[in-house]
Amino acid sequence: MELGLYTFADVSPEPGLDAVGPYERLRNLIEEVELADQVGLDVFGLGEHHRPDYAASAPVVALAAAAERTKRIKLTSAVTVLSSDDPVRVFQQFATLDLLSGGRAEIMAGRGSFIESFPLFGYNLEDYDELFAEKLDLLLAIRDSVKVTWSGNLRSPINDRGVYPRPFQDRLPVWIAIGGTPQSAARAGALGLPLALAIIGGEPARFAPLFDVYREAAKRAGSDPAGLATSINVHGFIAETTERAADDFYGPQAEVMNRIGRERGWGLTSRAHFDQSRGPKGALFVGNPEQVAEKIVAQHKIFGNDRFLLQMAIGTMPHAKIMKAIELYGTRVAPIVRRETAKATPAVAAPAA
């Protein structure tokens, strides 16, 4: 199973003495990717957002910088908000990243968890679903053919035009990222694309039927489900002791979740809720290396996933603590997980389509 990290490059939403701005955060980000590569992690993902509390509005630029400082780790968006972008430019940018990195680029496409990009780039939210479906169709057409003839309802047509440069890999990997919608899981399966499932709350086991929907849709469409890669993407943190991990992570994670919760009408989180969520059946992967490894292995038995991505740099987590957590993840968590999951059925070599 592939193990990795993802982040949105959080910055302080308001200025202050301890504020972390985009310059500092992006410099730290490159160091984090470099360390993840050095300690043997497999994947690093960077999300796209267009808000004051995140620095990653152009993930592929930061990933290209990281490509020059790394040798092996895969570099992916997490996610590319495809609905409000142009598939031609998305492909060109990631093909360029793929060339710079020697074949380590991936696209994780999604509809996005925020809506700021739609008015920013001139799209109508009423077209939310159709935009994603249409632009995904075009992106896959570009990936599969050098010259493209395509037409849709919401974008001007393309008539036998080439899209360059072509990537280093024969086929640029495209994943679909979802947050819990069965229809989205079914679409990914029908298209034969790898699926990444974000789980940031609740009991993870309740999300397992989504992978059943995905694999059944793939089977009906003529794809072998055994050949399709899956990932679960979660929140968590690792420290030398469980108490230290919980104490370090709770404040920044609660601040972010409560800030977003106020926008969306969620109830406020609490330390009691946080502690429950980091228990064996909860969605948070917070603890010492052995405890986190045990939970990753337990979830793998439920999902049969081929990839596991952990978001640790949430809010304004101190950079030094993030670096230590990455070291522990690669040197102590990963060996346990790889040893234990290797005893199970071999995973799909992600990815894929």
Coordinates of C-alpha atoms in Angstrom, one line a residue:
M1 CA 0.0 0.0 0.0
E2 CA 1.2 3.5 -0.9
L3 CA 1.6 5.9 2.0
G4 CA 1.6 9.6 1.7
L5 CA 0.7 13.1 2.8
Y6 CA -1.5 15.9 1.5
T7 CA -2.0 19.5 2.6
F8 CA -3.7 22.7 1.5
A9 CA -0.8 24.9 2.6
D10 CA -2.7 26.6 5.4
V11 CA -1.8 30.1 6.4
S12 CA -3.0 32.4 9.2
P13 CA -6.4 33.9 8.1
E14 CA -5.6 37.1 10.0
P15 CA -2.3 39.0 10.6
G16 CA -0.7 38.9 14.0
L17 CA 2.5 38.3 15.9
D18 CA 2.5 34.5 15.3
A19 CA 0.9 34.7 11.9
V20 CA 2.2 32.4 9.2
G21 CA 2.0 34.0 5.7
P22 CA 2.2 32.5 2.3
Y23 CA 5.9 33.2 1.8
E24 CA 6.9 31.3 4.9
R25 CA 4.3 28.5 4.4
L26 CA 5.3 27.8 0.8
R27 CA 9.0 27.7 1.8
N28 CA 8.2 25.2 4.6
L29 CA 6.0 23.2 2.2
I30 CA 8.9 22.4 -0.1
E31 CA 11.0 21.3 2.9
E32 CA 8.1 19.0 3.9
V33 CA 7.9 17.4 0.5
E34 CA 11.7 17.0 0.4
L35 CA 11.7 15.2 3.8
A36 CA 8.8 13.0 2.8
D37 CA 10.8 11.9 -0.2
Q38 CA 13.9 11.3 1.9
V39 CA 12.1 9.1 4.5
G40 CA 10.5 6.9 1.8
L41 CA 6.9 8.1 1.6
D42 CA 5.2 7.4 -1.7
V43 CA 2.9 10.3 -2.4
F44 CA 2.6 14.0 -1.7
G45 CA -0.6 15.9 -2.5
L46 CA -1.4 19.6 -2.6
G47 CA -4.9 20.9 -2.7
E48 CA -6.3 23.9 -4.6
H49 CA -8.1 26.6 -2.8
H50 CA -8.9 30.3 -3.4
R51 CA -9.3 31.6 0.1
P52 CA -7.3 33.8 2.5
D53 CA -6.6 30.8 4.8
Y54 CA -4.7 28.8 2.2
A55 CA -1.6 29.5 0.1
A56 CA -2.1 26.8 -2.6
S57 CA -4.2 28.5 -5.3
A58 CA -1.7 27.1 -7.9
P59 CA -0.7 23.7 -6.6
V60 CA 1.2 22.6 -9.8
V61 CA 3.6 25.5 -9.4
A62 CA 4.6 24.5 -5.9
L63 CA 4.7 20.8 -7.0
A64 CA 7.1 21.7 -9.8
A65 CA 9.4 23.4 -7.3
A66 CA 9.2 20.3 -5.1
A67 CA 10.0 18.1 -8.2
E68 CA 13.4 19.7 -8.3
R69 CA 14.1 18.8 -4.7
T70 CA 12.9 15.2 -4.8
K71 CA 13.8 12.0 -6.5
R72 CA 11.1 9.4 -6.0
I73 CA 7.9 10.6 -4.4
K74 CA 4.8 11.0 -6.6
L75 CA 3.4 14.5 -6.8
T76 CA -0.4 15.0 -7.1
S77 CA -3.0 17.6 -6.7
A78 CA -5.4 17.0 -3.8
V79 CA -7.6 18.2 -5.5
T80 CA -7.7 20.0 -8.8
V81 CA -11.0 21.8 -8.9
L82 CA -11.7 20.8 -12.5
S83 CA -15.2 22.3 -12.7
S84 CA -13.7 25.9 -12.6
D85 CA -10.6 25.3 -14.6
D86 CA -9.9 24.6 -18.2
P87 CA -9.0 20.9 -19.0
V88 CA -6.5 21.9 -21.7
R89 CA -4.5 24.1 -19.3
V90 CA -4.8 21.5 -16.5
F91 CA -3.4 18.8 -18.8
Q92 CA -0.5 21.1 -20.1
Q93 CA 0.5 22.1 -16.6
F94 CA 0.6 18.5 -15.2
A95 CA 2.2 17.2 -18.3
T96 CA 5.0 19.8 -17.7
L97 CA 5.2 18.7 -14.1
D98 CA 5.5 15.1 -15.3
L99 CA 8.4 16.0 -17.6
L100 CA 10.2 18.0 -14.9
S101 CA 9.8 15.2 -12.3
G102 CA 10.6 12.3 -14.7
G103 CA 7.1 10.7 -14.6
R104 CA 5.9 11.4 -11.0
A105 CA 2.9 13.6 -11.7
E106 CA -0.7 12.8 -11.1
I107 CA -4.0 14.7 -11.2
M108 CA -6.6 14.1 -8.5
A109 CA -9.7 15.8 -9.9
G110 CA -12.7 16.8 -7.9
R111 CA -15.6 19.2 -7.7
G112 CA -14.0 21.0 -4.7
S113 CA -15.2 21.4 -1.1
F114 CA -15.4 25.2 -1.4
I115 CA -17.2 27.4 -4.1
E116 CA -14.9 30.5 -4.3
S117 CA -13.4 29.4 -7.6
F118 CA -16.7 29.5 -9.4
P119 CA -17.5 33.2 -9.2
L120 CA -13.7 34.0 -9.3
F121 CA -13.4 32.4 -12.8
G122 CA -16.8 33.3 -14.1
Y123 CA -18.7 30.0 -13.7
N124 CA -22.3 29.6 -12.6
L125 CA -22.9 27.4 -9.6
E126 CA -26.1 26.2 -11.1
D127 CA -23.9 24.3 -13.6
Y128 CA -21.9 22.6 -10.7
D129 CA -22.5 19.0 -11.7
E130 CA -22.6 19.5 -15.5
L131 CA -19.3 21.5 -15.4
F132 CA -17.4 18.7 -13.7
A133 CA -18.8 15.9 -15.9
E134 CA -18.2 17.8 -19.1
K135 CA -14.7 18.9 -18.2
L136 CA -13.7 15.5 -17.0
D137 CA -14.8 14.1 -20.3
L138 CA -12.5 16.6 -22.1
L139 CA -9.6 16.0 -19.8
L140 CA -9.7 12.3 -20.5
A141 CA -10.0 12.9 -24.2
I142 CA -6.9 15.0 -24.1
R143 CA -5.0 12.5 -22.0
D144 CA -5.9 9.6 -24.4
S145 CA -5.2 11.4 -27.7
V146 CA -2.6 13.9 -28.9
K147 CA -5.1 15.5 -31.2
V148 CA -8.6 16.2 -29.9
T149 CA -12.0 16.7 -31.5
W150 CA -14.6 17.5 -28.8
S151 CA -17.7 19.4 -28.1
G152 CA -19.9 20.2 -25.1
N153 CA -22.5 22.5 -23.8
L154 CA -20.5 24.7 -21.4
R155 CA -17.2 25.1 -23.2
S156 CA -16.3 26.0 -26.8
P157 CA -15.6 23.0 -29.0
I158 CA -12.1 21.7 -30.1
N159 CA -11.7 20.6 -33.7
D160 CA -8.7 18.3 -34.3
R161 CA -6.3 20.4 -32.2
G162 CA -3.1 19.0 -30.6
V163 CA -2.4 19.6 -26.9
Y164 CA 1.2 19.8 -26.0
P165 CA 3.5 19.0 -24.3
R166 CA 2.8 15.3 -23.8
P167 CA 3.7 13.9 -20.4
F168 CA 6.7 11.7 -19.6
Q169 CA 4.4 8.9 -18.7
D170 CA 2.6 7.1 -21.5
R171 CA -0.7 7.9 -19.7
L172 CA -1.0 10.7 -17.1
P173 CA -2.7 9.3 -14.1
V174 CA -6.1 10.8 -13.3
W175 CA -7.8 10.0 -10.0
I176 CA -11.3 11.0 -9.0
A177 CA -11.7 12.4 -5.5
I178 CA -15.0 12.3 -3.7
G179 CA -16.4 13.3 -0.3
G180 CA -19.1 10.7 0.2
T181 CA -21.5 10.8 -2.7
P182 CA -22.5 7.4 -4.1
Q183 CA -23.2 8.9 -7.6
S184 CA -19.6 10.2 -7.7
A185 CA -18.2 6.8 -6.7
A186 CA -20.3 5.2 -9.4
R187 CA -19.1 7.6 -12.0
A188 CA -15.4 6.9 -11.2
G189 CA -16.1 3.2 -11.4
A190 CA -17.9 3.5 -14.7
L191 CA -15.0 5.4 -16.2
G192 CA -12.4 3.0 -14.8
L193 CA -10.6 5.7 -12.9
P194 CA -8.8 5.3 -9.5
L195 CA -10.9 6.6 -6.6
A196 CA -9.8 8.7 -3.6
L197 CA -12.3 9.0 -0.7
A198 CA -11.9 11.9 1.8
I199 CA -13.0 10.9 5.4
I200 CA -12.8 13.8 7.8
G201 CA -15.5 12.9 10.3
G202 CA -17.8 10.2 11.5
E203 CA -17.0 6.5 11.6
P204 CA -14.8 5.5 8.6
A205 CA -16.3 2.0 8.4
R206 CA -19.6 3.6 7.3
F207 CA -18.0 4.8 4.2
A208 CA -16.9 1.3 3.0
P209 CA -20.1 0.8 0.9
L210 CA -19.0 3.6 -1.4
F211 CA -16.1 1.4 -2.5
D212 CA -18.6 -1.4 -3.1
V213 CA -20.6 1.0 -5.3
Y214 CA -17.5 2.0 -7.1
R215 CA -16.3 -1.6 -7.8
E216 CA -19.8 -2.7 -8.9
A217 CA -20.0 0.2 -11.3
A218 CA -16.6 -0.7 -12.7
K219 CA -17.7 -4.3 -13.2
R220 CA -20.9 -3.3 -15.0
A221 CA -18.8 -1.0 -17.3
G222 CA -16.5 -3.9 -18.2
S223 CA -13.5 -3.0 -16.0
D224 CA -11.9 -5.4 -13.6
P225 CA -12.3 -3.9 -10.1
A226 CA -9.2 -5.7 -9.0
G227 CA -7.2 -3.5 -11.4
L228 CA -8.5 -0.2 -10.0
A229 CA -6.6 1.7 -7.2
T230 CA -8.4 3.2 -4.2
S231 CA -7.3 5.7 -1.6
I232 CA -8.6 7.0 1.7
N233 CA -7.6 10.5 2.6
V234 CA -7.8 11.5 6.3
H235 CA -6.8 13.9 9.0
G236 CA -4.2 13.0 11.7
F237 CA -0.9 13.6 13.4
I238 CA 2.0 11.6 14.8
A239 CA 4.3 12.3 17.7
E240 CA 6.5 10.3 20.0
T241 CA 3.7 9.8 22.5
T242 CA -0.1 9.7 22.0
E243 CA -0.6 12.5 24.5
R244 CA 1.8 14.8 22.7
A245 CA 0.2 14.1 19.3
A246 CA -3.2 14.9 20.7
D247 CA -2.2 18.0 22.5
D248 CA -0.2 19.4 19.5
F249 CA -2.9 18.6 16.9
Y250 CA -6.1 19.5 18.7
G251 CA -5.8 23.3 18.8
P252 CA -5.0 23.9 15.1
Q253 CA -7.4 21.2 13.9
A254 CA -10.2 22.5 16.0
E255 CA -9.6 26.1 14.9
V256 CA -9.9 25.1 11.3
M257 CA -12.9 22.9 11.6
N258 CA -14.7 25.5 13.8
R259 CA -13.9 28.2 11.3
I260 CA -15.3 26.2 8.4
G261 CA -18.2 25.0 10.6
R262 CA -19.3 28.6 11.2
E263 CA -19.5 29.1 7.4
R264 CA -21.5 25.9 6.9
G265 CA -23.6 25.7 10.0
W266 CA -21.8 22.8 11.7
G267 CA -21.8 22.5 15.5
L268 CA -18.6 23.5 17.3
T269 CA -16.1 20.7 18.0
S270 CA -14.7 20.1 21.4
R271 CA -11.8 18.3 23.0
A272 CA -14.2 15.5 24.1
H273 CA -15.4 15.1 20.5
F274 CA -11.8 15.2 19.3
D275 CA -10.7 12.5 21.7
Q276 CA -13.6 10.3 20.7
S277 CA -12.7 10.8 17.0
R278 CA -9.1 9.6 17.5
G279 CA -10.3 6.4 19.1
P280 CA -10.2 3.0 17.2
K281 CA -13.5 3.7 15.3
G282 CA -13.1 7.4 14.7
A283 CA -11.9 9.3 11.7
L284 CA -8.8 10.9 13.2
F285 CA -5.4 9.1 13.0
V286 CA -3.7 10.8 15.9
G287 CA -1.2 9.1 18.2
N288 CA 2.3 7.6 18.6
P289 CA 3.8 5.7 15.5
E290 CA 2.6 2.3 16.6
Q291 CA -0.9 3.4 17.4
V292 CA -1.3 5.2 14.0
A293 CA 0.2 2.3 12.1
E294 CA -2.3 -0.1 13.9
K295 CA -5.2 2.1 12.9
I296 CA -4.0 2.3 9.2
V297 CA -3.8 -1.4 9.0
A298 CA -7.2 -1.9 10.7
Q299 CA -8.8 0.5 8.1
H300 CA -7.0 -1.3 5.3
K301 CA -8.8 -4.5 6.4
I302 CA -12.1 -2.7 6.0
F303 CA -11.5 -0.8 2.7
G304 CA -8.9 -2.9 0.9
N305 CA -7.4 0.5 -0.2
D306 CA -4.2 0.7 -2.2
R307 CA -3.2 4.2 -0.9
F308 CA -3.4 6.1 2.4
L309 CA -3.0 9.9 2.5
L310 CA -2.7 11.7 5.8
Q311 CA -3.3 15.5 6.2
M312 CA -1.2 16.6 9.2
A313 CA -0.4 20.2 8.3
I314 CA -3.8 21.6 9.2
G315 CA -4.1 25.2 10.4
T316 CA -0.9 26.8 11.6
M317 CA 0.8 23.6 12.9
P318 CA 4.4 24.6 13.8
H319 CA 6.8 23.6 11.0
A320 CA 9.2 21.8 13.3
K321 CA 6.5 19.6 14.6
I322 CA 5.3 18.8 11.1
M323 CA 8.8 17.8 10.1
K324 CA 9.2 15.5 13.1
A325 CA 5.8 14.0 12.4
I326 CA 6.9 13.3 8.7
E327 CA 10.1 11.7 10.0
L328 CA 8.1 9.4 12.3
Y329 CA 5.6 8.6 9.5
G330 CA 8.3 7.5 7.1
T331 CA 10.7 5.8 9.5
R332 CA 8.4 4.1 12.1
V333 CA 4.8 4.1 10.8
A334 CA 5.5 3.1 7.2
P335 CA 7.6 0.0 7.9
I336 CA 4.9 -1.5 10.2
V337 CA 2.1 -0.8 7.8
R338 CA 4.0 -2.2 4.8
R339 CA 4.9 -5.3 6.7
E340 CA 1.4 -6.0 7.9
T341 CA -0.4 -5.1 4.6
A342 CA 2.0 -7.2 2.6
K343 CA 0.6 -10.2 4.4
A344 CA -2.8 -9.5 2.8
T345 CA -3.8 -9.8 -0.9
P346 CA -1.3 -7.7 -3.0
A347 CA -2.6 -4.2 -3.6
V348 CA -3.0 -2.6 -7.0
A349 CA 0.1 -0.7 -8.2
A350 CA -1.4 2.7 -8.1
P351 CA -2.3 4.0 -10.5
A352 CA -3.8 3.1 -13.0
A353 CA -6.1 4.7 -15.4

